Amino acid sequence: GDSIDGQDFQLLPSDAAAEIAEAADQATRARLVCDFLAGMTDGYAARTYKRLFSPDFGSIGDLIG
């Protein structure tokens, strides 16, 4: 992931990111990203969106949800 103010940010889980990084070509990487997105549940996708775009998102309930 990229680094901002010394903090590393990664959008994908490390195992998915590693698999995508090791892909042989751009078409394979694109397919792996699409596969990851297609496998997201509605709740997981919504939480990920909020984590990325809502600065005040986050509570103990998010950890167990």
mmCIF file with all atom_site columns, N, CA and C in Angstrom:
data_model
loop_
_atom_site.group_PDB
_atom_site.id
_atom_site.type_symbol
_atom_site.label_atom_id
_atom_site.label_alt_id
_atom_site.label_comp_id
_atom_site.label_asym_id
_atom_site.label_entity_id
_atom_site.label_seq_id
_atom_site.pdbx_PDB_ins_code
_atom_site.Cartn_x
_atom_site.Cartn_y
_atom_site.Cartn_z
_atom_site.occupancy
_atom_site.B_iso_or_equiv
_atom_site.pdbx_formal_charge
_atom_site.auth_seq_id
_atom_site.auth_comp_id
_atom_site.auth_asym_id
_atom_site.auth_atom_id
_atom_site.pdbx_PDB_model_num
ATOM 1   N N  . GLY A 1 1  ? 0.804   -1.186  0.000   1.00 0.00 ? 1  GLY A N  1
ATOM 2   C CA . GLY A 1 1  ? 0.000   0.000   0.000   1.00 0.00 ? 1  GLY A CA 1
ATOM 3   C C  . GLY A 1 1  ? 0.848   1.251   0.000   1.00 0.00 ? 1  GLY A C  1
ATOM 4   N N  . ASP A 1 2  ? 0.205   2.360   -0.179  1.00 0.00 ? 2  ASP A N  1
ATOM 5   C CA . ASP A 1 2  ? 0.884   3.648   -0.170  1.00 0.00 ? 2  ASP A CA 1
ATOM 6   C C  . ASP A 1 2  ? 1.112   4.102   1.260   1.00 0.00 ? 2  ASP A C  1
ATOM 7   N N  . SER A 1 3  ? 2.024   5.061   1.410   1.00 0.00 ? 3  SER A N  1
ATOM 8   C CA . SER A 1 3  ? 2.348   5.568   2.733   1.00 0.00 ? 3  SER A CA 1
ATOM 9   C C  . SER A 1 3  ? 1.968   7.041   2.825   1.00 0.00 ? 3  SER A C  1
ATOM 10  N N  . ILE A 1 4  ? 1.233   7.389   3.874   1.00 0.00 ? 4  ILE A N  1
ATOM 11  C CA . ILE A 1 4  ? 0.853   8.770   4.140   1.00 0.00 ? 4  ILE A CA 1
ATOM 12  C C  . ILE A 1 4  ? 1.224   9.058   5.583   1.00 0.00 ? 4  ILE A C  1
ATOM 13  N N  . ASP A 1 5  ? 2.041   10.076  5.799   1.00 0.00 ? 5  ASP A N  1
ATOM 14  C CA . ASP A 1 5  ? 2.485   10.432  7.149   1.00 0.00 ? 5  ASP A CA 1
ATOM 15  C C  . ASP A 1 5  ? 3.061   9.233   7.893   1.00 0.00 ? 5  ASP A C  1
ATOM 16  N N  . GLY A 1 6  ? 3.798   8.400   7.189   1.00 0.00 ? 6  GLY A N  1
ATOM 17  C CA . GLY A 1 6  ? 4.445   7.261   7.813   1.00 0.00 ? 6  GLY A CA 1
ATOM 18  C C  . GLY A 1 6  ? 3.547   6.078   8.078   1.00 0.00 ? 6  GLY A C  1
ATOM 19  N N  . GLN A 1 7  ? 2.263   6.167   7.711   1.00 0.00 ? 7  GLN A N  1
ATOM 20  C CA . GLN A 1 7  ? 1.343   5.049   7.904   1.00 0.00 ? 7  GLN A CA 1
ATOM 21  C C  . GLN A 1 7  ? 1.118   4.353   6.570   1.00 0.00 ? 7  GLN A C  1
ATOM 22  N N  . ASP A 1 8  ? 1.125   3.049   6.590   1.00 0.00 ? 8  ASP A N  1
ATOM 23  C CA . ASP A 1 8  ? 0.856   2.279   5.378   1.00 0.00 ? 8  ASP A CA 1
ATOM 24  C C  . ASP A 1 8  ? -0.635  2.043   5.245   1.00 0.00 ? 8  ASP A C  1
ATOM 25  N N  . PHE A 1 9  ? -1.144  2.246   4.038   1.00 0.00 ? 9  PHE A N  1
ATOM 26  C CA . PHE A 1 9  ? -2.550  2.023   3.754   1.00 0.00 ? 9  PHE A CA 1
ATOM 27  C C  . PHE A 1 9  ? -2.659  0.974   2.667   1.00 0.00 ? 9  PHE A C  1
ATOM 28  N N  . GLN A 1 10 ? -3.482  -0.008  2.899   1.00 0.00 ? 10 GLN A N  1
ATOM 29  C CA . GLN A 1 10 ? -3.694  -1.070  1.930   1.00 0.00 ? 10 GLN A CA 1
ATOM 30  C C  . GLN A 1 10 ? -5.195  -1.267  1.782   1.00 0.00 ? 10 GLN A C  1
ATOM 31  N N  . LEU A 1 11 ? -5.660  -1.242  0.551   1.00 0.00 ? 11 LEU A N  1
ATOM 32  C CA . LEU A 1 11 ? -7.094  -1.350  0.312   1.00 0.00 ? 11 LEU A CA 1
ATOM 33  C C  . LEU A 1 11 ? -7.582  -2.783  0.343   1.00 0.00 ? 11 LEU A C  1
ATOM 34  N N  . LEU A 1 12 ? -6.742  -3.719  -0.042  1.00 0.00 ? 12 LEU A N  1
ATOM 35  C CA . LEU A 1 12 ? -7.131  -5.128  -0.087  1.00 0.00 ? 12 LEU A CA 1
ATOM 36  C C  . LEU A 1 12 ? -6.468  -5.893  1.044   1.00 0.00 ? 12 LEU A C  1
ATOM 37  N N  . PRO A 1 13 ? -7.081  -6.994  1.471   1.00 0.00 ? 13 PRO A N  1
ATOM 38  C CA . PRO A 1 13 ? -6.410  -7.860  2.445   1.00 0.00 ? 13 PRO A CA 1
ATOM 39  C C  . PRO A 1 13 ? -5.069  -8.335  1.882   1.00 0.00 ? 13 PRO A C  1
ATOM 40  N N  . SER A 1 14 ? -4.104  -8.567  2.746   1.00 0.00 ? 14 SER A N  1
ATOM 41  C CA . SER A 1 14 ? -2.745  -8.876  2.298   1.00 0.00 ? 14 SER A CA 1
ATOM 42  C C  . SER A 1 14 ? -2.670  -10.098 1.397   1.00 0.00 ? 14 SER A C  1
ATOM 43  N N  . ASP A 1 15 ? -3.464  -11.141 1.659   1.00 0.00 ? 15 ASP A N  1
ATOM 44  C CA . ASP A 1 15 ? -3.398  -12.330 0.806   1.00 0.00 ? 15 ASP A CA 1
ATOM 45  C C  . ASP A 1 15 ? -3.906  -12.037 -0.605  1.00 0.00 ? 15 ASP A C  1
ATOM 46  N N  . ALA A 1 16 ? -4.985  -11.266 -0.722  1.00 0.00 ? 16 ALA A N  1
ATOM 47  C CA . ALA A 1 16 ? -5.508  -10.901 -2.043  1.00 0.00 ? 16 ALA A CA 1
ATOM 48  C C  . ALA A 1 16 ? -4.532  -9.979  -2.760  1.00 0.00 ? 16 ALA A C  1
ATOM 49  N N  . ALA A 1 17 ? -3.964  -9.019  -2.034  1.00 0.00 ? 17 ALA A N  1
ATOM 50  C CA . ALA A 1 17 ? -3.004  -8.089  -2.633  1.00 0.00 ? 17 ALA A CA 1
ATOM 51  C C  . ALA A 1 17 ? -1.774  -8.829  -3.139  1.00 0.00 ? 17 ALA A C  1
ATOM 52  N N  . ALA A 1 18 ? -1.297  -9.811  -2.379  1.00 0.00 ? 18 ALA A N  1
ATOM 53  C CA . ALA A 1 18 ? -0.126  -10.579 -2.800  1.00 0.00 ? 18 ALA A CA 1
ATOM 54  C C  . ALA A 1 18 ? -0.421  -11.383 -4.058  1.00 0.00 ? 18 ALA A C  1
ATOM 55  N N  . GLU A 1 19 ? -1.587  -12.017 -4.107  1.00 0.00 ? 19 GLU A N  1
ATOM 56  C CA . GLU A 1 19 ? -1.955  -12.796 -5.287  1.00 0.00 ? 19 GLU A CA 1
ATOM 57  C C  . GLU A 1 19 ? -2.047  -11.903 -6.521  1.00 0.00 ? 19 GLU A C  1
ATOM 58  N N  . ILE A 1 20 ? -2.615  -10.727 -6.366  1.00 0.00 ? 20 ILE A N  1
ATOM 59  C CA . ILE A 1 20 ? -2.743  -9.790  -7.482  1.00 0.00 ? 20 ILE A CA 1
ATOM 60  C C  . ILE A 1 20 ? -1.368  -9.299  -7.920  1.00 0.00 ? 20 ILE A C  1
ATOM 61  N N  . ALA A 1 21 ? -0.506  -8.984  -6.962  1.00 0.00 ? 21 ALA A N  1
ATOM 62  C CA . ALA A 1 21 ? 0.838   -8.496  -7.285  1.00 0.00 ? 21 ALA A CA 1
ATOM 63  C C  . ALA A 1 21 ? 1.660   -9.540  -8.029  1.00 0.00 ? 21 ALA A C  1
ATOM 64  N N  . GLU A 1 22 ? 1.418   -10.813 -7.749  1.00 0.00 ? 22 GLU A N  1
ATOM 65  C CA . GLU A 1 22 ? 2.181   -11.890 -8.379  1.00 0.00 ? 22 GLU A CA 1
ATOM 66  C C  . GLU A 1 22 ? 1.612   -12.333 -9.719  1.00 0.00 ? 22 GLU A C  1
ATOM 67  N N  . ALA A 1 23 ? 0.491   -11.754 -10.127 1.00 0.00 ? 23 ALA A N  1
ATOM 68  C CA . ALA A 1 23 ? -0.141  -12.146 -11.394 1.00 0.00 ? 23 ALA A CA 1
ATOM 69  C C  . ALA A 1 23 ? 0.794   -11.848 -12.565 1.00 0.00 ? 23 ALA A C  1
ATOM 70  N N  . ALA A 1 24 ? 0.694   -12.684 -13.583 1.00 0.00 ? 24 ALA A N  1
ATOM 71  C CA . ALA A 1 24 ? 1.618   -12.611 -14.714 1.00 0.00 ? 24 ALA A CA 1
ATOM 72  C C  . ALA A 1 24 ? 1.417   -11.376 -15.587 1.00 0.00 ? 24 ALA A C  1
ATOM 73  N N  . ASP A 1 25 ? 0.197   -10.913 -15.724 1.00 0.00 ? 25 ASP A N  1
ATOM 74  C CA . ASP A 1 25 ? -0.056  -9.790  -16.631 1.00 0.00 ? 25 ASP A CA 1
ATOM 75  C C  . ASP A 1 25 ? -1.228  -8.950  -16.141 1.00 0.00 ? 25 ASP A C  1
ATOM 76  N N  . GLN A 1 26 ? -1.441  -7.830  -16.819 1.00 0.00 ? 26 GLN A N  1
ATOM 77  C CA . GLN A 1 26 ? -2.484  -6.889  -16.406 1.00 0.00 ? 26 GLN A CA 1
ATOM 78  C C  . GLN A 1 26 ? -3.876  -7.504  -16.490 1.00 0.00 ? 26 GLN A C  1
ATOM 79  N N  . ALA A 1 27 ? -4.132  -8.316  -17.498 1.00 0.00 ? 27 ALA A N  1
ATOM 80  C CA . ALA A 1 27 ? -5.450  -8.940  -17.640 1.00 0.00 ? 27 ALA A CA 1
ATOM 81  C C  . ALA A 1 27 ? -5.737  -9.873  -16.465 1.00 0.00 ? 27 ALA A C  1
ATOM 82  N N  . THR A 1 28 ? -4.740  -10.615 -16.032 1.00 0.00 ? 28 THR A N  1
ATOM 83  C CA . THR A 1 28 ? -4.910  -11.515 -14.892 1.00 0.00 ? 28 THR A CA 1
ATOM 84  C C  . THR A 1 28 ? -5.135  -10.715 -13.616 1.00 0.00 ? 28 THR A C  1
ATOM 85  N N  . ARG A 1 29 ? -4.382  -9.620  -13.446 1.00 0.00 ? 29 ARG A N  1
ATOM 86  C CA . ARG A 1 29 ? -4.580  -8.765  -12.267 1.00 0.00 ? 29 ARG A CA 1
ATOM 87  C C  . ARG A 1 29 ? -5.995  -8.192  -12.253 1.00 0.00 ? 29 ARG A C  1
ATOM 88  N N  . ALA A 1 30 ? -6.467  -7.739  -13.404 1.00 0.00 ? 30 ALA A N  1
ATOM 89  C CA . ALA A 1 30 ? -7.823  -7.177  -13.489 1.00 0.00 ? 30 ALA A CA 1
ATOM 90  C C  . ALA A 1 30 ? -8.866  -8.230  -13.133 1.00 0.00 ? 30 ALA A C  1
ATOM 91  N N  . ARG A 1 31 ? -8.684  -9.466  -13.614 1.00 0.00 ? 31 ARG A N  1
ATOM 92  C CA . ARG A 1 31 ? -9.632  -10.538 -13.301 1.00 0.00 ? 31 ARG A CA 1
ATOM 93  C C  . ARG A 1 31 ? -9.630  -10.844 -11.811 1.00 0.00 ? 31 ARG A C  1
ATOM 94  N N  . LEU A 1 32 ? -8.451  -10.860 -11.188 1.00 0.00 ? 32 LEU A N  1
ATOM 95  C CA . LEU A 1 32 ? -8.360  -11.140 -9.755  1.00 0.00 ? 32 LEU A CA 1
ATOM 96  C C  . LEU A 1 32 ? -9.030  -10.046 -8.924  1.00 0.00 ? 32 LEU A C  1
ATOM 97  N N  . VAL A 1 33 ? -8.872  -8.787  -9.335  1.00 0.00 ? 33 VAL A N  1
ATOM 98  C CA . VAL A 1 33 ? -9.547  -7.690  -8.636  1.00 0.00 ? 33 VAL A CA 1
ATOM 99  C C  . VAL A 1 33 ? -11.056 -7.845  -8.777  1.00 0.00 ? 33 VAL A C  1
ATOM 100 N N  . CYS A 1 34 ? -11.517 -8.145  -9.992  1.00 0.00 ? 34 CYS A N  1
ATOM 101 C CA . CYS A 1 34 ? -12.958 -8.347  -10.211 1.00 0.00 ? 34 CYS A CA 1
ATOM 102 C C  . CYS A 1 34 ? -13.479 -9.515  -9.390  1.00 0.00 ? 34 CYS A C  1
ATOM 103 N N  . ASP A 1 35 ? -12.719 -10.608 -9.332  1.00 0.00 ? 35 ASP A N  1
ATOM 104 C CA . ASP A 1 35 ? -13.121 -11.761 -8.521  1.00 0.00 ? 35 ASP A CA 1
ATOM 105 C C  . ASP A 1 35 ? -13.242 -11.382 -7.048  1.00 0.00 ? 35 ASP A C  1
ATOM 106 N N  . PHE A 1 36 ? -12.284 -10.592 -6.553  1.00 0.00 ? 36 PHE A N  1
ATOM 107 C CA . PHE A 1 36 ? -12.338 -10.164 -5.156  1.00 0.00 ? 36 PHE A CA 1
ATOM 108 C C  . PHE A 1 36 ? -13.580 -9.319  -4.902  1.00 0.00 ? 36 PHE A C  1
ATOM 109 N N  . LEU A 1 37 ? -13.828 -8.340  -5.771  1.00 0.00 ? 37 LEU A N  1
ATOM 110 C CA . LEU A 1 37 ? -14.991 -7.465  -5.601  1.00 0.00 ? 37 LEU A CA 1
ATOM 111 C C  . LEU A 1 37 ? -16.296 -8.245  -5.698  1.00 0.00 ? 37 LEU A C  1
ATOM 112 N N  . ALA A 1 38 ? -16.368 -9.200  -6.617  1.00 0.00 ? 38 ALA A N  1
ATOM 113 C CA . ALA A 1 38 ? -17.585 -9.995  -6.790  1.00 0.00 ? 38 ALA A CA 1
ATOM 114 C C  . ALA A 1 38 ? -17.862 -10.866 -5.570  1.00 0.00 ? 38 ALA A C  1
ATOM 115 N N  . GLY A 1 39 ? -16.813 -11.233 -4.850  1.00 0.00 ? 39 GLY A N  1
ATOM 116 C CA . GLY A 1 39 ? -16.968 -12.088 -3.684  1.00 0.00 ? 39 GLY A CA 1
ATOM 117 C C  . GLY A 1 39 ? -17.316 -11.345 -2.405  1.00 0.00 ? 39 GLY A C  1
ATOM 118 N N  . MET A 1 40 ? -17.340 -10.021 -2.461  1.00 0.00 ? 40 MET A N  1
ATOM 119 C CA . MET A 1 40 ? -17.664 -9.233  -1.269  1.00 0.00 ? 40 MET A CA 1
ATOM 120 C C  . MET A 1 40 ? -19.157 -9.344  -0.960  1.00 0.00 ? 40 MET A C  1
ATOM 121 N N  . THR A 1 41 ? -19.488 -9.544  0.309   1.00 0.00 ? 41 THR A N  1
ATOM 122 C CA . THR A 1 41 ? -20.896 -9.479  0.700   1.00 0.00 ? 41 THR A CA 1
ATOM 123 C C  . THR A 1 41 ? -21.326 -8.015  0.683   1.00 0.00 ? 41 THR A C  1
ATOM 124 N N  . ASP A 1 42 ? -22.623 -7.784  0.682   1.00 0.00 ? 42 ASP A N  1
ATOM 125 C CA . ASP A 1 42 ? -23.122 -6.407  0.694   1.00 0.00 ? 42 ASP A CA 1
ATOM 126 C C  . ASP A 1 42 ? -22.616 -5.650  1.922   1.00 0.00 ? 42 ASP A C  1
ATOM 127 N N  . GLY A 1 43 ? -22.672 -6.305  3.071   1.00 0.00 ? 43 GLY A N  1
ATOM 128 C CA . GLY A 1 43 ? -22.229 -5.659  4.303   1.00 0.00 ? 43 GLY A CA 1
ATOM 129 C C  . GLY A 1 43 ? -20.750 -5.331  4.288   1.00 0.00 ? 43 GLY A C  1
ATOM 130 N N  . TYR A 1 44 ? -19.938 -6.272  3.808   1.00 0.00 ? 44 TYR A N  1
ATOM 131 C CA . TYR A 1 44 ? -18.490 -6.051  3.737   1.00 0.00 ? 44 TYR A CA 1
ATOM 132 C C  . TYR A 1 44 ? -18.177 -4.918  2.767   1.00 0.00 ? 44 TYR A C  1
ATOM 133 N N  . ALA A 1 45 ? -18.855 -4.894  1.627   1.00 0.00 ? 45 ALA A N  1
ATOM 134 C CA . ALA A 1 45 ? -18.644 -3.827  0.646   1.00 0.00 ? 45 ALA A CA 1
ATOM 135 C C  . ALA A 1 45 ? -19.032 -2.471  1.234   1.00 0.00 ? 45 ALA A C  1
ATOM 136 N N  . ALA A 1 46 ? -20.150 -2.414  1.946   1.00 0.00 ? 46 ALA A N  1
ATOM 137 C CA . ALA A 1 46 ? -20.593 -1.156  2.551   1.00 0.00 ? 46 ALA A CA 1
ATOM 138 C C  . ALA A 1 46 ? -19.615 -0.685  3.619   1.00 0.00 ? 46 ALA A C  1
ATOM 139 N N  . ARG A 1 47 ? -19.134 -1.610  4.469   1.00 0.00 ? 47 ARG A N  1
ATOM 140 C CA . ARG A 1 47 ? -18.163 -1.233  5.502   1.00 0.00 ? 47 ARG A CA 1
ATOM 141 C C  . ARG A 1 47 ? -16.854 -0.767  4.878   1.00 0.00 ? 47 ARG A C  1
ATOM 142 N N  . THR A 1 48 ? -16.413 -1.433  3.819   1.00 0.00 ? 48 THR A N  1
ATOM 143 C CA . THR A 1 48 ? -15.182 -1.031  3.142   1.00 0.00 ? 48 THR A CA 1
ATOM 144 C C  . THR A 1 48 ? -15.330 0.361   2.549   1.00 0.00 ? 48 THR A C  1
ATOM 145 N N  . TYR A 1 49 ? -16.453 0.624   1.906   1.00 0.00 ? 49 TYR A N  1
ATOM 146 C CA . TYR A 1 49 ? -16.706 1.949   1.342   1.00 0.00 ? 49 TYR A CA 1
ATOM 147 C C  . TYR A 1 49 ? -16.674 3.010   2.437   1.00 0.00 ? 49 TYR A C  1
ATOM 148 N N  . LYS A 1 50 ? -17.371 2.745   3.547   1.00 0.00 ? 50 LYS A N  1
ATOM 149 C CA . LYS A 1 50 ? -17.409 3.713   4.643   1.00 0.00 ? 50 LYS A CA 1
ATOM 150 C C  . LYS A 1 50 ? -16.023 3.922   5.242   1.00 0.00 ? 50 LYS A C  1
ATOM 151 N N  . ARG A 1 51 ? -15.252 2.840   5.374   1.00 0.00 ? 51 ARG A N  1
ATOM 152 C CA . ARG A 1 51 ? -13.892 2.950   5.923   1.00 0.00 ? 51 ARG A CA 1
ATOM 153 C C  . ARG A 1 51 ? -13.027 3.842   5.043   1.00 0.00 ? 51 ARG A C  1
ATOM 154 N N  . LEU A 1 52 ? -13.227 3.762   3.724   1.00 0.00 ? 52 LEU A N  1
ATOM 155 C CA . LEU A 1 52 ? -12.410 4.543   2.799   1.00 0.00 ? 52 LEU A CA 1
ATOM 156 C C  . LEU A 1 52 ? -12.865 5.992   2.663   1.00 0.00 ? 52 LEU A C  1
ATOM 157 N N  . PHE A 1 53 ? -14.171 6.230   2.722   1.00 0.00 ? 53 PHE A N  1
ATOM 158 C CA . PHE A 1 53 ? -14.691 7.546   2.362   1.00 0.00 ? 53 PHE A CA 1
ATOM 159 C C  . PHE A 1 53 ? -15.405 8.296   3.482   1.00 0.00 ? 53 PHE A C  1
ATOM 160 N N  . SER A 1 54 ? -15.571 7.697   4.644   1.00 0.00 ? 54 SER A N  1
ATOM 161 C CA . SER A 1 54 ? -16.237 8.376   5.753   1.00 0.00 ? 54 SER A CA 1
ATOM 162 C C  . SER A 1 54 ? -15.257 8.501   6.919   1.00 0.00 ? 54 SER A C  1
ATOM 163 N N  . PRO A 1 55 ? -14.692 9.696   7.116   1.00 0.00 ? 55 PRO A N  1
ATOM 164 C CA . PRO A 1 55 ? -13.647 9.851   8.131   1.00 0.00 ? 55 PRO A CA 1
ATOM 165 C C  . PRO A 1 55 ? -14.108 9.560   9.558   1.00 0.00 ? 55 PRO A C  1
ATOM 166 N N  . ASP A 1 56 ? -15.402 9.669   9.840   1.00 0.00 ? 56 ASP A N  1
ATOM 167 C CA . ASP A 1 56 ? -15.873 9.421   11.200  1.00 0.00 ? 56 ASP A CA 1
ATOM 168 C C  . ASP A 1 56 ? -16.386 8.000   11.400  1.00 0.00 ? 56 ASP A C  1
ATOM 169 N N  . PHE A 1 57 ? -16.223 7.140   10.399  1.00 0.00 ? 57 PHE A N  1
ATOM 170 C CA . PHE A 1 57 ? -16.691 5.762   10.509  1.00 0.00 ? 57 PHE A CA 1
ATOM 171 C C  . PHE A 1 57 ? -15.746 4.971   11.394  1.00 0.00 ? 57 PHE A C  1
ATOM 172 N N  . GLY A 1 58 ? -16.317 4.162   12.239  1.00 0.00 ? 58 GLY A N  1
ATOM 173 C CA . GLY A 1 58 ? -15.511 3.276   13.059  1.00 0.00 ? 58 GLY A CA 1
ATOM 174 C C  . GLY A 1 58 ? -16.033 3.208   14.478  1.00 0.00 ? 58 GLY A C  1
ATOM 175 N N  . SER A 1 59 ? -16.298 1.994   14.921  1.00 0.00 ? 59 SER A N  1
ATOM 176 C CA . SER A 1 59 ? -16.734 1.778   16.295  1.00 0.00 ? 59 SER A CA 1
ATOM 177 C C  . SER A 1 59 ? -16.399 0.346   16.669  1.00 0.00 ? 59 SER A C  1
ATOM 178 N N  . ILE A 1 60 ? -16.583 0.005   17.912  1.00 0.00 ? 60 ILE A N  1
ATOM 179 C CA . ILE A 1 60 ? -16.336 -1.366  18.352  1.00 0.00 ? 60 ILE A CA 1
ATOM 180 C C  . ILE A 1 60 ? -17.264 -2.335  17.630  1.00 0.00 ? 60 ILE A C  1
ATOM 181 N N  . GLY A 1 61 ? -18.460 -1.869  17.289  1.00 0.00 ? 61 GLY A N  1
ATOM 182 C CA . GLY A 1 61 ? -19.390 -2.715  16.551  1.00 0.00 ? 61 GLY A CA 1
ATOM 183 C C  . GLY A 1 61 ? -18.880 -3.094  15.177  1.00 0.00 ? 61 GLY A C  1
ATOM 184 N N  . ASP A 1 62 ? -18.059 -2.238  14.571  1.00 0.00 ? 62 ASP A N  1
ATOM 185 C CA . ASP A 1 62 ? -17.490 -2.546  13.265  1.00 0.00 ? 62 ASP A CA 1
ATOM 186 C C  . ASP A 1 62 ? -16.542 -3.732  13.352  1.00 0.00 ? 62 ASP A C  1
ATOM 187 N N  . LEU A 1 63 ? -15.889 -3.881  14.485  1.00 0.00 ? 63 LEU A N  1
ATOM 188 C CA . LEU A 1 63 ? -14.941 -4.974  14.643  1.00 0.00 ? 63 LEU A CA 1
ATOM 189 C C  . LEU A 1 63 ? -15.630 -6.329  14.701  1.00 0.00 ? 63 LEU A C  1
ATOM 190 N N  . ILE A 1 64 ? -16.855 -6.360  15.204  1.00 0.00 ? 64 ILE A N  1
ATOM 191 C CA . ILE A 1 64 ? -17.552 -7.635  15.325  1.00 0.00 ? 64 ILE A CA 1
ATOM 192 C C  . ILE A 1 64 ? -18.593 -7.832  14.237  1.00 0.00 ? 64 ILE A C  1
ATOM 193 N N  . GLY A 1 65 ? -18.858 -6.798  13.437  1.00 0.00 ? 65 GLY A N  1
ATOM 194 C CA . GLY A 1 65 ? -19.869 -6.880  12.389  1.00 0.00 ? 65 GLY A CA 1
ATOM 195 C C  . GLY A 1 65 ? -19.339 -7.436  11.179  1.00 0.00 ? 65 GLY A C  1
#
